[in-house]
Tab-separated table of C-alpha atoms in Angstrom:
chain	number	residue	atom	x	y	z
M	178	SER	CA	-2.174	-12.157	3.414
M	179	TYR	CA	-2.279	-10.616	6.372
M	180	ASP	CA	-3.551	-13.262	8.618
M	181	THR	CA	-0.793	-15.304	6.758
M	182	LEU	CA	2.467	-12.904	6.834
M	183	ASP	CA	0.902	-13.161	11.215
M	184	LEU	CA	0.919	-16.651	11.493
M	185	ALA	CA	4.229	-16.979	9.963
M	186	GLY	CA	5.664	-15.648	12.885
M	187	TYR	CA	4.593	-18.979	15.597
M	188	ASN	CA	6.595	-21.656	12.886
M	189	LYS	CA	8.479	-22.711	15.785
M	190	GLU	CA	6.140	-22.597	18.697
M	191	ALA	CA	3.175	-23.305	16.831
M	192	THR	CA	0.048	-24.292	19.548
M	193	VAL	CA	-3.918	-25.655	18.431
M	194	GLU	CA	-5.432	-22.108	18.492
M	195	ASN	CA	-3.019	-21.480	15.724
M	196	LEU	CA	-4.221	-24.920	13.859
M	197	LYS	CA	-7.702	-23.553	13.893
M	198	LYS	CA	-6.933	-20.169	12.951
M	199	ILE	CA	-4.590	-22.008	9.770
M	200	ASN	CA	-8.442	-23.861	9.299
M	201	LYS	CA	-9.941	-20.745	8.770
M	202	ILE	CA	-8.019	-19.431	6.874
M	203	VAL	CA	-8.408	-22.268	4.577
M	204	GLU	CA	-11.385	-22.136	4.350
M	205	LYS	CA	-11.428	-18.395	3.518
M	206	ALA	CA	-8.828	-18.949	0.091
M	207	THR	CA	-11.023	-21.815	-0.971
M	208	LYS	CA	-14.454	-19.804	-1.057
M	209	HIS	CA	-12.828	-17.781	-3.936
M	210	ASP	CA	-11.606	-19.411	-7.485
M	211	GLY	CA	-8.079	-17.947	-6.878
M	212	LYS	CA	-8.339	-15.903	-9.926
M	213	VAL	CA	-7.480	-12.348	-11.171
M	214	LYS	CA	-9.479	-10.778	-13.776
M	215	TYR	CA	-7.430	-7.722	-16.357
M	216	SER	CA	-9.536	-5.435	-18.683
M	217	LYS	CA	-8.306	-3.669	-21.231
M	218	ILE	CA	-7.421	-0.345	-19.682
M	219	GLY	CA	-6.679	2.020	-22.275
M	220	ASP	CA	-3.700	3.625	-24.518
M	221	LEU	CA	-0.681	4.351	-22.420
M	222	LYS	CA	-1.888	7.923	-22.188
M	223	ASP	CA	-4.739	6.957	-20.275
M	224	LEU	CA	-3.109	5.227	-18.077
M	225	LYS	CA	-1.385	5.903	-14.230
M	226	ILE	CA	-0.303	3.891	-11.624
M	227	LEU	CA	-2.880	3.964	-8.460
M	228	ALA	CA	-0.226	3.507	-5.297
M	229	ILE	CA	-2.057	2.994	-1.821
M	230	SER	CA	-0.036	1.692	1.213
M	231	ASP	CA	-0.936	1.509	5.118
M	232	GLY	CA	1.166	0.845	8.223
M	233	GLY	CA	-0.154	-1.402	10.940
M	234	LEU	CA	2.173	-0.686	14.344
M	235	ASN	CA	3.740	-2.473	16.655
M	236	ARG	CA	1.576	-5.971	15.178
M	237	ARG	CA	4.151	-8.403	15.304
M	238	GLU	CA	6.489	-10.353	17.793
M	239	GLU	CA	5.419	-9.119	21.158
M	240	ARG	CA	4.033	-6.128	20.080
M	241	THR	CA	7.711	-4.769	19.022
M	242	LYS	CA	7.887	-4.897	14.576
M	243	SER	CA	5.207	-3.220	12.739
M	244	VAL	CA	3.631	-4.305	9.129
M	245	MET	CA	3.059	-2.662	5.824
M	246	GLY	CA	0.846	-3.325	3.926
M	247	LYS	CA	0.699	-1.898	-0.311
M	248	MET	CA	-1.983	-2.307	-3.206
M	249	ILE	CA	-0.410	-0.770	-6.323
M	250	PHE	CA	-3.004	-0.830	-10.133
M	251	LEU	CA	-2.697	-0.129	-13.707
M	252	SER	CA	-5.288	2.287	-13.615
M	253	ASN	CA	-6.946	4.666	-15.945
M	254	LYS	CA	-6.713	8.682	-15.601
M	255	GLU	CA	-10.432	9.079	-14.297
M	256	GLU	CA	-9.751	5.808	-12.265
M	257	THR	CA	-13.199	3.979	-12.628
M	258	LYS	CA	-10.838	0.938	-14.326
M	259	VAL	CA	-8.471	-0.530	-12.473
M	260	SER	CA	-6.504	-4.290	-12.324
M	261	PRO	CA	-4.411	-5.055	-8.935
M	262	LEU	CA	-0.451	-5.615	-10.488
M	263	LEU	CA	0.672	-5.459	-6.922
M	264	TRP	CA	0.013	-6.484	-3.348
M	265	LYS	CA	1.641	-7.223	-0.263
M	266	SER	CA	1.767	-7.279	3.981
M	267	LYS	CA	5.463	-7.516	4.681
M	268	THR	CA	6.681	-6.884	7.988
M	269	ILE	CA	8.643	-3.200	8.594
M	270	GLN	CA	12.418	-4.810	9.525
M	271	THR	CA	13.499	-1.523	11.530
M	272	VAL	CA	11.300	-0.523	15.102
M	273	CYS	CA	8.692	2.127	14.349
M	274	LYS	CA	7.964	4.437	16.867
M	275	SER	CA	4.908	5.863	16.281
M	276	ALA	CA	1.820	4.936	13.974
M	277	LYS	CA	3.012	8.026	11.563
M	278	THR	CA	6.964	6.106	11.575
M	279	ALA	CA	5.598	3.270	9.994
M	280	GLU	CA	3.196	4.901	7.601
M	281	THR	CA	6.263	6.931	6.349
M	282	ARG	CA	8.168	3.526	5.578
M	283	ALA	CA	4.748	1.829	4.505
M	284	CYS	CA	4.990	5.138	2.282
M	285	ASP	CA	8.877	5.002	1.140
M	286	LYS	CA	8.799	1.198	-0.180
M	287	THR	CA	5.020	1.222	-1.660
M	288	ILE	CA	6.302	4.601	-4.040
M	289	GLU	CA	9.785	2.703	-4.942
M	290	ASP	CA	7.511	0.110	-6.797
M	291	ALA	CA	4.756	1.933	-7.768
M	292	ILE	CA	7.233	4.413	-9.953
M	293	TYR	CA	9.177	0.769	-11.254
M	294	LEU	CA	5.716	-0.906	-12.385
M	295	ALA	CA	4.964	2.193	-13.835
M	296	ARG	CA	8.281	2.665	-16.232
M	297	CYS	CA	7.383	-1.277	-16.965
M	298	VAL	CA	4.525	-0.510	-18.166
M	299	TYR	CA	5.793	2.773	-20.451
M	300	GLU	CA	8.711	0.162	-21.205
M	301	ILE	CA	6.510	-2.808	-22.373
M	302	TYR	CA	4.005	-0.611	-24.139
M	303	THR	CA	6.850	1.745	-26.668
M	304	GLY	CA	10.235	-0.362	-25.884
M	305	GLU	CA	11.473	2.452	-24.617
M	306	ARG	CA	14.429	1.999	-21.608
M	307	GLY	CA	15.157	4.590	-19.371
M	308	GLU	CA	13.209	6.913	-16.264
M	309	LYS	CA	10.156	7.585	-18.214
M	310	GLN	CA	7.515	6.571	-17.227
M	311	ILE	CA	3.117	7.384	-16.692
M	312	PRO	CA	2.162	8.787	-13.723
M	313	VAL	CA	1.647	7.505	-10.321
M	314	GLN	CA	-0.890	8.542	-8.332
M	315	MET	CA	-0.050	7.149	-4.366
M	316	VAL	CA	-2.836	7.270	-1.946
M	317	THR	CA	-2.729	7.331	2.188
M	318	ASP	CA	-5.357	6.966	5.126
M	319	SER	CA	-2.168	9.433	6.562
M	320	GLN	CA	-2.856	12.936	7.286
M	321	SER	CA	0.299	12.988	9.660
M	322	LEU	CA	2.009	12.241	6.332
M	323	LEU	CA	0.792	14.806	4.204
M	324	ASP	CA	1.214	17.158	6.888
M	325	SER	CA	5.107	16.684	7.191
M	326	ILE	CA	5.227	16.095	3.438
M	327	GLU	CA	4.189	19.668	2.742
M	328	SER	CA	5.076	21.396	5.367
M	329	THR	CA	8.355	23.189	4.979
M	330	LYS	CA	9.539	21.976	8.602
M	331	GLN	CA	11.498	19.092	9.541
M	332	VAL	CA	9.884	16.177	10.843
M	333	GLU	CA	10.475	15.879	14.521
M	334	GLU	CA	12.376	11.818	14.524
M	335	LYS	CA	15.665	12.600	12.872
M	336	LEU	CA	15.687	9.105	11.054
M	337	MET	CA	12.394	9.999	9.070
M	338	ARG	CA	13.640	13.120	7.739
M	339	PRO	CA	15.826	11.061	5.062
M	340	ILE	CA	12.802	8.985	3.715
M	341	ILE	CA	10.315	12.414	3.616
M	342	LYS	CA	12.206	14.148	2.010
M	343	TRP	CA	13.094	11.425	-0.362
M	344	ILE	CA	8.827	11.387	-1.242
M	345	LYS	CA	9.153	15.101	-1.264
M	346	GLN	CA	11.581	14.794	-3.808
M	347	MET	CA	9.867	12.117	-6.105
M	348	LEU	CA	6.954	14.579	-5.699
M	349	ASP	CA	8.318	17.920	-6.764
M	350	SER	CA	10.228	15.369	-9.949
M	351	GLY	CA	7.530	14.733	-10.852
M	352	ALA	CA	8.107	10.600	-11.003
M	353	VAL	CA	5.297	11.148	-7.941
M	354	SER	CA	2.313	13.226	-10.001
M	355	ASN	CA	0.602	13.051	-6.590
M	356	MET	CA	-0.149	12.264	-3.249
M	357	ARG	CA	-3.495	12.184	-1.276
M	358	TRP	CA	-5.321	11.088	1.535
M	359	CYS	CA	-8.217	8.954	2.135
M	360	ASP	CA	-10.649	7.564	4.702
M	361	THR	CA	-8.599	4.491	6.599
M	362	CYS	CA	-13.002	3.060	6.419
M	363	VAL	CA	-12.018	2.709	2.260
M	364	CYS	CA	-7.655	2.349	2.870
M	365	LEU	CA	-7.100	-0.839	0.216
M	366	SER	CA	-3.950	-2.069	1.667
M	367	ASP	CA	-5.589	-1.385	5.690
M	368	ALA	CA	-6.688	-5.580	5.463
M	369	PHE	CA	-2.886	-6.259	4.639
M	370	THR	CA	-2.103	-4.696	8.294
M	371	LYS	CA	-4.460	-5.451	10.728
M	372	PRO	CA	-6.959	-8.677	11.332
M	373	GLY	CA	-10.840	-8.222	11.319
M	374	SER	CA	-10.502	-5.300	8.816
M	375	ARG	CA	-13.640	-3.555	7.701
M	376	LEU	CA	-12.262	-4.774	4.119
M	377	ASN	CA	-11.812	-8.204	4.563
M	378	GLN	CA	-15.624	-8.275	4.378
M	379	THR	CA	-15.904	-5.793	1.743
M	380	LEU	CA	-13.885	-3.569	-0.772
M	381	LEU	CA	-16.172	-1.319	-2.390
M	382	GLU	CA	-17.770	0.434	0.578
M	383	VAL	CA	-18.067	3.217	0.302
M	384	PRO	CA	-19.225	5.256	3.809
M	385	PRO	CA	-21.705	8.693	2.957
M	386	GLY	CA	-19.210	11.725	3.007
M	387	HIS	CA	-16.439	9.828	1.017
M	388	PRO	CA	-17.685	10.916	-2.321
M	389	GLU	CA	-14.714	11.074	-3.726
M	390	ILE	CA	-12.830	7.962	-3.051
M	391	SER	CA	-13.881	6.189	-5.840
M	392	TYR	CA	-12.390	2.048	-5.781
């Protein structure tokens, strides 16, 4: 997904080198059967949405635009069974001043999608429309973002204050049940924000010292 997003910026001025990269992407894609498998996870009371976001600073268009990555799963409470619902690599249209800004904007958009999907799942199971939903668990590899959410002090970048406040509101209201940190080495959305991510080689490798991460 990231490779495709990155090369899309060269449509008007493509080079032979770009074409070679495209051929490698096609080769990589054709090595897999392209199937997404879903298994029975559990009853409605056992379900939750597991959402993972990541932001990459100044990755596109002459290093002026940043990239967000998101991956959202339907999961059981123990996170031992998960099924992918949404994954995306996308340019952040607003120029980001820092890595924390990119992470914050990525988290904001991922939460929106996660809450929407949590309500859709509840409606599918019950037939009830409205704001009722299954729990949403948010995951980020940005410790500075978590610190800002947990702090009572306002962030220095004024344009980020409304977004941080909205995320806090989602946590206070219960729309997002919890938000936790994970190591970048096992942040699944990292593969959607940069080339050569370790996660492009394996999504299941958990480094020593991080037993709490169980994707």
